[in-house]
């Protein structure tokens, strides 16, 4: 097992772990925007940066993004060296200039001593921090209906050609994962809309509640061995049915 | 964004023949498509996505990332004026003004007969020749506004044959 030193504390790291995990294990908190337990690390927000060095490096240290840096044996990590603190502040300052009105960004900035951005605030404020979580979760489920488009200051998340994305199944995973809740959607018992695309809902044959879109049901039909009949009932009704079955079984066993 | 009509599919089929049908071919295919059509028509992008088995969103992402790609129809001849530091100092601004005076288009615009599109680019790596003007594939160095007409005509001349 690899042993590292995080802010002076010895920590043991799981094989294959990245630094960020080990840092959190050591009880040290780091701000992050693009990291998510269910997704591969991406290194997009640059907030998780730290200094790493080794005894044999003679005092030389390098700054790395901890979410993507393997927790190798013998690494000495500092999350609070002056240059790391300063660089993290620059990243937050820039982020606040991009998203001056976004509560989450304002809070992160304030937590690091920034009340107001020292840059020119974005004349067209946006809540999107370009963390890439939405596009990555959509890739992860195997749909890839949205992606980042353009580059530099004009970069944004969008469906192809800025039109209703043909591949989108309306699962809302992108909207749910968005840290600033900036992907608009509507959902009701009959209809759902997201990214300018409208979806019809599938109703539970037991309780009548709408629980997924027709496109979602079609997408999962036959995939990973899910039979079409799986979507006849909603999760709640499935749970209830299962609980009833268990209680029947245990009642039988008790006799 | 312009609404783009269906393009002739023939060049695209020939392009797809030339490359392995895999994601790694994407940029090369897009470059060839751009050369054949002078821009990336959206219906062609959709077909490229299908052929290479890459999500359309990814193709659109790549197509909008590189400055060398345009999603809007462009003129037959692309005029590029370098506005990098050296060219800027040596008068690329006047070169642009002269082109605008002659063709009636500003940077990023296309003449109504689809003959020319004017673009500005940053340092093309020939600073010793500043200011640099590229008309089609022809590179002109040390351009003075007075030389613009000739550079443009040469290209028009070539097209006529
Ligand atoms: S709602 Fe559409 S775009 Fe969002 S994650 Fe689901 S499939 Fe992808
Ligand atoms: S829309 Fe939300 S999840 Fe997607 S990149 Fe922007 S902030 Fe991140
Ligand atoms: S969490 Fe590491 S770069 Fe975003
Ligand atoms: S600035 Fe124009 S070629 Fe370098």
PDB file of N, CA and C and ligand atoms in Angstrom, chain A residues 33 42 98 126-135 146 148 157 174-175 177-183 195, ligand 2:
ATOM      1  N   UNK A  33     -15.143  21.408  -8.632  1.00  0.00           N
ATOM      2  CA  UNK A  33     -16.376  21.600  -9.394  1.00  0.00           C
ATOM      3  C   UNK A  33     -16.590  20.496 -10.427  1.00  0.00           C
ATOM      4  N   UNK A  42     -11.444  14.482 -14.737  1.00  0.00           N
ATOM      5  CA  UNK A  42     -11.407  15.229 -15.992  1.00  0.00           C
ATOM      6  C   UNK A  42     -10.408  16.389 -15.957  1.00  0.00           C
ATOM      7  N   UNK A  98     -16.461  35.115 -14.827  1.00  0.00           N
ATOM      8  CA  UNK A  98     -17.304  34.444 -15.808  1.00  0.00           C
ATOM      9  C   UNK A  98     -18.748  34.331 -15.316  1.00  0.00           C
ATOM     10  N   UNK A 126     -23.288  34.068 -17.013  1.00  0.00           N
ATOM     11  CA  UNK A 126     -23.817  32.718 -17.212  1.00  0.00           C
ATOM     12  C   UNK A 126     -23.662  31.975 -15.892  1.00  0.00           C
ATOM     13  N   UNK A 127     -24.477  30.950 -15.698  1.00  0.00           N
ATOM     14  CA  UNK A 127     -24.312  30.116 -14.507  1.00  0.00           C
ATOM     15  C   UNK A 127     -23.478  28.888 -14.815  1.00  0.00           C
ATOM     16  N   UNK A 128     -23.151  28.696 -16.069  1.00  0.00           N
ATOM     17  CA  UNK A 128     -22.404  27.490 -16.442  1.00  0.00           C
ATOM     18  C   UNK A 128     -20.921  27.679 -16.140  1.00  0.00           C
ATOM     19  N   UNK A 129     -20.380  26.800 -15.289  1.00  0.00           N
ATOM     20  CA  UNK A 129     -18.965  26.898 -14.930  1.00  0.00           C
ATOM     21  C   UNK A 129     -18.093  26.024 -15.839  1.00  0.00           C
ATOM     22  N   UNK A 130     -18.704  25.430 -16.854  1.00  0.00           N
ATOM     23  CA  UNK A 130     -17.989  24.554 -17.802  1.00  0.00           C
ATOM     24  C   UNK A 130     -17.269  23.401 -17.106  1.00  0.00           C
ATOM     25  N   UNK A 131     -17.945  22.831 -16.123  1.00  0.00           N
ATOM     26  CA  UNK A 131     -17.340  21.714 -15.398  1.00  0.00           C
ATOM     27  C   UNK A 131     -17.383  20.427 -16.224  1.00  0.00           C
ATOM     28  N   UNK A 132     -18.207  20.415 -17.282  1.00  0.00           N
ATOM     29  CA  UNK A 132     -18.273  19.240 -18.142  1.00  0.00           C
ATOM     30  C   UNK A 132     -18.990  18.045 -17.522  1.00  0.00           C
ATOM     31  N   UNK A 133     -19.605  18.227 -16.350  1.00  0.00           N
ATOM     32  CA  UNK A 133     -20.285  17.087 -15.723  1.00  0.00           C
ATOM     33  C   UNK A 133     -21.466  16.622 -16.583  1.00  0.00           C
ATOM     34  N   UNK A 134     -22.203  17.585 -17.141  1.00  0.00           N
ATOM     35  CA  UNK A 134     -23.395  17.226 -17.925  1.00  0.00           C
ATOM     36  C   UNK A 134     -23.020  16.424 -19.160  1.00  0.00           C
ATOM     37  N   UNK A 135     -22.020  16.871 -19.899  1.00  0.00           N
ATOM     38  CA  UNK A 135     -21.647  16.158 -21.121  1.00  0.00           C
ATOM     39  C   UNK A 135     -21.043  14.801 -20.770  1.00  0.00           C
ATOM     40  N   UNK A 146     -25.188  15.835 -26.033  1.00  0.00           N
ATOM     41  CA  UNK A 146     -24.700  17.214 -25.911  1.00  0.00           C
ATOM     42  C   UNK A 146     -23.177  17.198 -25.812  1.00  0.00           C
ATOM     43  N   UNK A 148     -19.479  20.146 -25.529  1.00  0.00           N
ATOM     44  CA  UNK A 148     -19.056  21.545 -25.507  1.00  0.00           C
ATOM     45  C   UNK A 148     -18.829  21.980 -26.947  1.00  0.00           C
ATOM     46  N   UNK A 157     -21.923  24.626 -23.455  1.00  0.00           N
ATOM     47  CA  UNK A 157     -22.485  23.290 -23.648  1.00  0.00           C
ATOM     48  C   UNK A 157     -23.718  23.444 -24.511  1.00  0.00           C
ATOM     49  N   UNK A 174     -28.236  15.142 -16.952  1.00  0.00           N
ATOM     50  CA  UNK A 174     -27.381  16.329 -17.091  1.00  0.00           C
ATOM     51  C   UNK A 174     -27.851  17.449 -16.169  1.00  0.00           C
ATOM     52  N   UNK A 175     -29.177  17.654 -16.128  1.00  0.00           N
ATOM     53  CA  UNK A 175     -29.717  18.718 -15.289  1.00  0.00           C
ATOM     54  C   UNK A 175     -29.511  18.415 -13.809  1.00  0.00           C
ATOM     55  N   UNK A 177     -27.111  16.608 -12.437  1.00  0.00           N
ATOM     56  CA  UNK A 177     -25.704  16.603 -12.009  1.00  0.00           C
ATOM     57  C   UNK A 177     -25.115  18.013 -12.024  1.00  0.00           C
ATOM     58  N   UNK A 178     -25.751  18.926 -12.725  1.00  0.00           N
ATOM     59  CA  UNK A 178     -25.199  20.280 -12.875  1.00  0.00           C
ATOM     60  C   UNK A 178     -25.063  20.976 -11.523  1.00  0.00           C
ATOM     61  N   UNK A 179     -23.855  21.368 -11.151  1.00  0.00           N
ATOM     62  CA  UNK A 179     -23.657  21.930  -9.811  1.00  0.00           C
ATOM     63  C   UNK A 179     -24.344  23.285  -9.621  1.00  0.00           C
ATOM     64  N   UNK A 180     -24.658  23.970 -10.696  1.00  0.00           N
ATOM     65  CA  UNK A 180     -25.307  25.270 -10.554  1.00  0.00           C
ATOM     66  C   UNK A 180     -26.753  25.229 -11.061  1.00  0.00           C
ATOM     67  N   UNK A 181     -27.242  24.046 -11.311  1.00  0.00           N
ATOM     68  CA  UNK A 181     -28.634  23.858 -11.775  1.00  0.00           C
ATOM     69  C   UNK A 181     -28.983  24.804 -12.917  1.00  0.00           C
ATOM     70  N   UNK A 182     -28.099  24.901 -13.879  1.00  0.00           N
ATOM     71  CA  UNK A 182     -28.336  25.898 -14.927  1.00  0.00           C
ATOM     72  C   UNK A 182     -28.873  25.304 -16.219  1.00  0.00           C
ATOM     73  N   UNK A 183     -29.206  24.014 -16.208  1.00  0.00           N
ATOM     74  CA  UNK A 183     -29.815  23.427 -17.411  1.00  0.00           C
ATOM     75  C   UNK A 183     -31.329  23.399 -17.209  1.00  0.00           C
ATOM     76  N   UNK A 195     -33.426  20.799 -23.319  1.00  0.00           N
ATOM     77  CA  UNK A 195     -32.642  21.117 -24.515  1.00  0.00           C
ATOM     78  C   UNK A 195     -33.544  21.386 -25.727  1.00  0.00           C
TER      79      UNK A 195
HETATM   80  S1  LIG C   2     -24.235  23.117 -17.730  1.00  0.00           S
HETATM   81 FE1  LIG C   2     -23.856  22.677 -15.583  1.00  0.00          FE
HETATM   82  S2  LIG C   2     -22.978  20.614 -15.587  1.00  0.00           S
HETATM   83 FE2  LIG C   2     -22.840  21.384 -17.696  1.00  0.00          FE
HETATM   84  S3  LIG C   2     -20.796  22.276 -17.818  1.00  0.00           S
HETATM   85 FE3  LIG C   2     -22.205  23.937 -17.273  1.00  0.00          FE
HETATM   86  S4  LIG C   2     -22.139  23.989 -15.031  1.00  0.00           S
HETATM   87 FE4  LIG C   2     -21.252  22.037 -15.628  1.00  0.00          FE
END
